[in-house]
XYZ file of C-alpha atoms in Angstrom:
408
model
C -17.148 -71.663 7.243
C -15.981 -71.479 10.847
C -12.305 -71.035 11.666
C -11.280 -74.037 13.739
C -8.221 -75.534 15.408
C -6.533 -77.461 12.588
C -6.774 -81.230 12.773
C -3.766 -83.457 12.224
C -4.792 -84.760 8.827
C -5.457 -82.233 6.014
C -8.422 -82.891 3.775
C -12.170 -82.441 3.329
C -14.633 -84.323 5.501
C -18.366 -84.452 4.926
C -21.314 -85.147 7.177
C -25.063 -84.634 6.988
C -24.701 -80.957 7.896
C -21.982 -79.963 5.437
C -18.229 -80.165 4.854
C -15.136 -79.252 6.851
C -11.859 -78.369 5.115
C -8.464 -78.542 6.812
C -5.698 -77.196 4.588
C -2.066 -78.307 4.918
C -1.012 -74.684 5.592
C -3.211 -74.544 8.694
C -6.430 -72.860 7.566
C -9.594 -74.728 8.537
C -13.201 -73.864 7.844
C -16.654 -75.357 7.447
C -19.436 -74.919 4.887
C -22.831 -75.760 6.349
C -25.882 -77.176 4.599
C -29.140 -76.338 6.314
C -32.799 -75.617 5.572
C -34.901 -72.573 6.477
C -31.810 -70.662 7.570
C -33.841 -67.469 8.061
C -36.507 -69.134 10.184
C -36.266 -67.935 13.801
C -36.510 -71.610 14.752
C -33.110 -72.271 13.120
C -30.325 -71.188 15.523
C -27.386 -71.753 13.132
C -26.815 -68.217 11.831
C -27.359 -66.603 15.226
C -24.901 -69.001 16.861
C -22.226 -67.970 14.370
C -22.875 -64.301 15.194
C -21.895 -65.039 18.822
C -23.632 -61.994 20.268
C -21.439 -59.559 18.331
C -22.578 -56.422 16.504
C -23.721 -57.382 12.984
C -24.079 -55.314 9.836
C -25.867 -57.303 7.135
C -25.509 -56.485 3.439
C -27.910 -57.569 0.681
C -28.513 -56.707 -2.954
C -31.823 -55.448 -4.383
C -33.146 -58.895 -5.331
C -32.415 -60.467 -1.956
C -33.919 -57.410 -0.267
C -37.103 -57.849 -2.293
C -37.378 -61.606 -1.750
C -35.927 -62.093 1.740
C -35.403 -58.676 3.338
C -38.409 -58.990 5.626
C -37.444 -62.532 6.674
C -33.853 -61.490 7.351
C -34.914 -58.600 9.569
C -37.428 -60.788 11.411
C -34.713 -63.378 12.041
C -32.195 -60.846 13.316
C -34.841 -59.208 15.511
C -35.839 -62.554 16.986
C -32.355 -63.956 17.493
C -30.016 -61.020 18.163
C -30.015 -58.359 20.854
C -31.930 -55.135 20.138
C -29.845 -52.390 18.520
C -27.018 -54.856 17.787
C -27.711 -55.249 14.082
C -28.596 -53.346 10.927
C -29.268 -54.161 7.259
C -27.779 -52.274 4.292
C -29.013 -52.645 0.697
C -26.230 -52.460 -1.913
C -26.427 -51.951 -5.655
C -26.498 -55.252 -7.536
C -24.703 -56.747 -10.528
C -21.150 -56.919 -11.826
C -21.170 -53.162 -12.499
C -21.254 -52.635 -8.738
C -18.323 -54.971 -8.057
C -15.875 -52.087 -7.580
C -13.658 -50.476 -4.966
C -16.236 -47.703 -4.668
C -18.757 -50.249 -3.382
C -16.187 -51.743 -1.007
C -15.548 -48.264 0.387
C -19.314 -47.776 0.749
C -19.556 -51.052 2.704
C -16.753 -49.939 5.028
C -18.359 -46.519 5.486
C -21.738 -48.053 6.358
C -20.047 -50.433 8.792
C -18.238 -47.550 10.493
C -21.463 -45.535 10.656
C -23.135 -48.511 12.353
C -20.387 -48.644 14.979
C -18.860 -51.917 13.826
C -15.706 -52.536 15.853
C -12.894 -55.095 15.554
C -15.144 -57.740 17.156
C -18.028 -57.034 14.778
C -19.361 -59.197 11.973
C -20.156 -58.316 8.377
C -22.960 -60.569 7.124
C -23.382 -61.095 3.365
C -26.702 -62.557 2.235
C -26.701 -63.002 -1.518
C -24.887 -64.338 -4.539
C -21.294 -64.251 -5.636
C -21.076 -60.502 -6.222
C -22.398 -59.595 -2.770
C -20.209 -62.161 -1.023
C -17.082 -61.130 -2.950
C -17.663 -57.459 -2.083
C -18.449 -57.956 1.584
C -15.627 -60.479 1.981
C -13.085 -58.036 0.560
C -14.444 -55.204 2.707
C -14.179 -57.444 5.790
C -10.589 -58.305 4.868
C -9.492 -54.665 4.897
C -11.871 -52.995 7.398
C -9.895 -52.297 10.593
C -7.273 -54.655 9.091
C -9.707 -57.538 9.110
C -13.011 -58.465 10.760
C -15.195 -61.538 10.692
C -17.695 -62.073 7.950
C -20.415 -64.616 7.369
C -21.780 -65.732 4.005
C -25.344 -66.920 3.435
C -25.189 -68.042 -0.188
C -28.462 -67.603 -2.063
C -27.494 -68.546 -5.657
C -26.340 -71.804 -7.195
C -23.027 -70.234 -8.268
C -22.598 -69.018 -4.708
C -23.324 -72.385 -3.160
C -20.957 -74.435 -5.337
C -18.203 -71.890 -6.043
C -17.886 -68.618 -4.097
C -19.358 -70.092 -0.932
C -16.840 -72.933 -0.618
C -13.587 -70.988 -1.145
C -11.616 -68.203 0.539
C -11.127 -65.663 -2.265
C -12.710 -62.213 -2.249
C -12.315 -59.376 -4.706
C -13.513 -56.697 -7.083
C -13.140 -55.856 -10.754
C -10.611 -53.081 -11.427
C -8.216 -51.714 -14.057
C -10.303 -53.277 -16.817
C -9.784 -56.760 -15.374
C -12.149 -59.103 -13.566
C -11.218 -59.733 -9.911
C -8.008 -57.725 -10.272
C -8.010 -56.628 -6.612
C -8.820 -58.937 -3.741
C -7.690 -60.944 -0.734
C -7.741 -64.443 0.670
C -10.045 -64.061 3.656
C -11.815 -67.199 4.928
C -15.311 -66.526 6.172
C -16.135 -67.217 9.799
C -19.151 -69.117 8.506
C -20.551 -70.044 5.096
C -24.105 -71.354 4.952
C -25.870 -73.003 2.024
C -29.656 -73.353 2.114
C -30.961 -75.142 -0.998
C -34.359 -73.570 -0.367
C -33.062 -70.312 -1.850
C -32.579 -71.984 -5.231
C -36.324 -72.178 -5.799
C -36.503 -68.415 -6.266
C -33.767 -68.233 -8.926
C -34.479 -67.461 -12.568
C -33.668 -70.176 -15.136
C -30.687 -68.126 -16.276
C -29.236 -68.034 -12.759
C -29.711 -71.800 -12.451
C -27.959 -72.362 -15.780
C -25.043 -70.208 -14.668
C -24.645 -72.353 -11.575
C -24.825 -75.487 -13.693
C -21.900 -74.095 -15.691
C -19.716 -74.181 -12.573
C -21.002 -77.661 -11.713
C -20.274 -78.913 -15.247
C -16.750 -77.537 -14.863
C -16.052 -79.879 -11.960
C -17.737 -82.797 -13.709
C -15.660 -82.388 -16.885
C -12.286 -82.131 -15.137
C -12.831 -84.429 -12.169
C -16.001 -86.532 -11.970
C -17.290 -88.730 -14.797
C -20.196 -89.915 -12.619
C -21.399 -86.359 -12.011
C -21.003 -85.711 -15.748
C -23.336 -88.625 -16.507
C -25.897 -87.400 -13.968
C -25.926 -83.977 -15.644
C -26.314 -85.624 -19.059
C -29.355 -87.547 -17.854
C -30.815 -84.750 -15.692
C -30.027 -81.488 -17.534
C -32.984 -79.677 -15.944
C -31.872 -80.389 -12.372
C -32.834 -77.556 -9.980
C -35.483 -76.494 -12.525
C -37.738 -79.524 -12.931
C -38.171 -82.729 -10.922
C -35.790 -85.447 -12.048
C -35.899 -89.018 -10.732
C -32.635 -90.398 -9.423
C -31.109 -92.712 -12.059
C -31.254 -96.374 -11.071
C -27.531 -96.834 -11.718
C -26.763 -94.079 -9.211
C -28.985 -95.696 -6.580
C -27.348 -99.061 -7.298
C -24.031 -97.424 -6.444
C -25.470 -96.422 -3.064
C -25.669 -92.743 -4.010
C -28.401 -90.167 -4.621
C -30.851 -91.515 -2.056
C -31.791 -87.960 -1.044
C -32.551 -87.070 -4.649
C -30.663 -85.762 -7.648
C -30.519 -82.147 -6.470
C -28.959 -83.096 -3.144
C -26.458 -85.396 -4.894
C -25.424 -82.767 -7.440
C -25.106 -79.996 -4.830
C -23.144 -82.036 -2.281
C -20.912 -83.647 -4.890
C -20.094 -80.277 -6.453
C -19.313 -78.682 -3.082
C -17.091 -81.564 -2.018
C -15.309 -81.756 -5.368
C -14.485 -78.041 -5.371
C -13.283 -78.076 -1.768
C -11.124 -81.152 -2.352
C -9.472 -79.452 -5.314
C -8.911 -76.207 -3.393
C -7.647 -77.800 -0.169
C -3.973 -78.531 -0.964
C -3.459 -75.160 -2.683
C -5.879 -72.892 -0.853
C -3.919 -69.659 -1.290
C -2.721 -70.483 -4.813
C 0.999 -70.797 -4.194
C 0.898 -73.169 -7.176
C -0.602 -71.251 -10.116
C -1.414 -74.413 -12.103
C -4.956 -75.106 -10.863
C -7.505 -77.463 -12.387
C -10.314 -75.287 -10.989
C -9.229 -72.576 -13.442
C -10.911 -74.605 -16.191
C -13.372 -72.200 -17.776
C -11.477 -69.180 -16.411
C -8.856 -68.390 -19.058
C -10.971 -67.036 -21.922
C -14.032 -66.457 -19.747
C -12.971 -63.313 -17.857
C -12.146 -61.526 -21.117
C -15.483 -62.605 -22.620
C -17.315 -61.200 -19.589
C -15.428 -57.927 -19.519
C -15.491 -57.361 -23.293
C -19.259 -57.954 -23.338
C -19.691 -55.333 -20.593
C -21.119 -58.215 -18.535
C -23.871 -58.923 -21.044
C -22.467 -62.458 -20.882
C -22.919 -63.667 -17.308
C -20.184 -65.444 -15.398
C -21.573 -68.967 -15.747
C -22.136 -68.360 -19.460
C -18.567 -67.188 -19.993
C -17.350 -70.289 -18.160
C -19.416 -72.419 -20.551
C -17.983 -70.749 -23.671
C -14.476 -71.067 -22.248
C -15.001 -74.781 -21.543
C -16.287 -75.347 -25.065
C -13.342 -73.497 -26.600
C -10.829 -75.298 -24.382
C -12.342 -78.664 -25.308
C -12.162 -77.855 -29.009
C -8.520 -76.800 -28.607
C -7.801 -80.076 -26.798
C -9.353 -81.990 -29.706
C -7.322 -80.057 -32.284
C -4.110 -80.579 -30.293
C -4.750 -84.324 -30.097
C -5.299 -84.306 -26.326
C -9.039 -85.080 -26.328
C -10.823 -87.632 -28.471
C -13.529 -86.471 -30.870
C -16.234 -88.534 -29.135
C -15.488 -87.075 -25.699
C -15.326 -83.576 -27.184
C -18.755 -84.140 -28.682
C -20.136 -85.274 -25.302
C -18.830 -82.089 -23.698
C -20.410 -79.924 -26.410
C -23.723 -81.728 -25.979
C -23.640 -81.403 -22.199
C -22.984 -77.654 -22.261
C -25.703 -77.033 -24.851
C -28.063 -79.463 -23.102
C -27.770 -77.459 -19.897
C -28.989 -74.427 -21.842
C -25.603 -72.720 -21.837
C -23.922 -71.007 -24.797
C -21.052 -72.567 -26.732
C -20.025 -69.337 -28.459
C -20.525 -65.585 -28.315
C -20.016 -64.008 -31.750
C -19.279 -60.499 -30.440
C -16.445 -61.523 -28.137
C -15.157 -64.839 -29.502
C -12.778 -63.276 -32.004
C -9.237 -64.541 -32.607
C -7.854 -61.202 -31.433
C -9.726 -61.146 -28.122
C -9.128 -64.828 -27.389
C -5.419 -64.411 -28.109
C -5.442 -61.454 -25.732
C -7.069 -63.694 -23.104
C -4.317 -66.291 -23.485
C -1.615 -63.660 -23.092
C -3.321 -62.066 -20.087
C -3.534 -65.465 -18.349
C 0.116 -66.146 -19.223
C 1.128 -62.902 -17.509
C -1.114 -63.412 -14.480
C 0.056 -67.002 -13.958
C 3.735 -66.174 -13.685
C 4.624 -66.306 -17.389
C 3.156 -69.792 -17.747
C -0.129 -70.435 -19.522
C -1.462 -73.324 -17.414
C -4.493 -73.614 -19.714
C -6.709 -76.397 -18.356
C -8.049 -78.714 -21.061
C -9.933 -82.003 -20.724
C -8.178 -85.182 -21.836
C -11.255 -87.312 -21.169
C -14.536 -87.197 -19.285
C -13.672 -86.514 -15.650
C -10.006 -85.786 -16.332
C -7.897 -82.791 -17.391
C -4.313 -81.693 -18.035
C -2.438 -78.421 -18.514
C -1.158 -76.789 -21.679
C 1.628 -74.776 -20.104
C 3.192 -72.701 -22.872
C 1.783 -70.046 -25.180
C 3.639 -71.555 -28.124
C 1.630 -74.771 -27.675
C -1.484 -72.922 -28.930
C -0.817 -72.042 -32.588
C -2.913 -69.140 -33.962
C -4.362 -71.388 -36.652
C -5.458 -73.866 -33.972
C -7.256 -71.149 -32.032
C -8.978 -69.965 -35.203
C -10.016 -73.516 -36.099
C -11.507 -74.020 -32.643
C -13.468 -70.779 -32.912
C -14.777 -71.738 -36.368
C -15.918 -75.098 -35.006
C -17.815 -73.413 -32.177
C -19.355 -70.847 -34.517
C -20.625 -73.593 -36.817
C -21.892 -75.618 -33.874
C -23.727 -72.654 -32.356
C -25.286 -71.804 -35.730
C -26.754 -75.304 -35.874
C -28.469 -75.010 -32.484
C -32.177 -74.141 -32.226
C -32.591 -70.353 -32.154
C -34.333 -70.450 -28.780
C -31.288 -72.120 -27.239
C -28.820 -69.727 -28.857
C -30.794 -66.761 -27.512
C -31.429 -68.256 -24.089
C -28.561 -66.315 -22.520
C-alpha cells in the first residue's frame, strides 16, 4: 500500500501484482498480491522497508507458525541490528489503548525514529493495533501490513482505517492512516482454521450481496472455497474470468470491489456507506457476546437480519431474501445468535449507529442480489418489524442442522 504521487484520474486499477487506488482527495496507495512473501528470494517486503529501522509485531499464532521464517527473512534481507520482532497478545481482548501504548513503548525501546517502520504481520487485530500506534507514534511513522488472514486480505488490508475498542464500543478510537505497503500472500490462507476462513467469507459475501451478483453466484456454487478444491464454473470461464482458479477470482474480485467502494469516500466524509452492510447490528453483537461471536460471524448475523428487515419493509423480494439466507448458512456462518439477538439489544444497535452516523441511520439493506439501498431514518424501522425479523431468523436457525448451528 505504497504512498504514491497521485495520478490525474481517481479510481482503482488492477494488474497481475495487485491493485492501486487513487482517491479524489489525493491519497494513493497500492495493495500487492505476491507468493512466498517471507522467502528470502522475494525482495518485495525488503524493498518497501527501504533500509530503515524496522520493528515487526506479530501475535502468538503468527509467531508460532511464521516467527522463524520472518526472522530468517529479516536477517537475510535487512542490515544487522536494524530490526527486531515483538510478540503481542492476540484476540479482540487485546485490541485496546494499553496494547497501543505497549507497541509505542517497544518501538521507542528499539530506537525507532521518525524514519522508522512499524511492520505488522498478522490478521485484522494486529494490523489495526500497529496501524493506530504508527499513526500516533512521534506524530506518525510508516507502517507496513503483511495480511495473514482472509478477513485481513479482503477488508483490513485494503483500507486506511486503524483503531481499538474503547468505552464499551468496537473501534471507538482510531485514525485514518494509509499503510506505506500492504501485502497479501494467499499462501497464508492454508494455515487458517475453518472458522477463520468462514469469517473471511462473511466479508466477501457482504460485497457480493450489495455489489456483485456474479460473485454471489460463485459463492453459491463454491461455498467451500479456500477450504476444499473447487473447479471453476464453466459459465465463469465462458465470461473470460476465473482462469487462475476460483480462489484467485474470489480474492481478487473481493479486493477490487472493496477498494472501488472505498475510493470516492476514503476518509468517510459521507457517512452513508454501502460497505457498512453487516456493521450496524454486528458491533453490538460482538461486544455483547464478549467477543464469543467473531467479527465475520457478527457480520453474517447482521446481514441476515438486515435482509429480513428489507423483506418485511417491502424492499427485498422473498426469493432474493431466501437466496441470501441460504448463502450465509451455506458458507457455514450463523444467521442468529440467541444470547445477543434480542429486540432490546438490536434496538440499542440501531440507536448507536444513528448517533455515530450524524443522527441518520443509513442502515444498508439489499434490494436485490448485487444491489443495496439505505434506510435512513430510525422511524422507518418499526419495533414490530424488528421483532418479526428476529423471530424469522430464530425459526430459521432452529431448522438448521445442529452441527451448522454450533459451528461458530
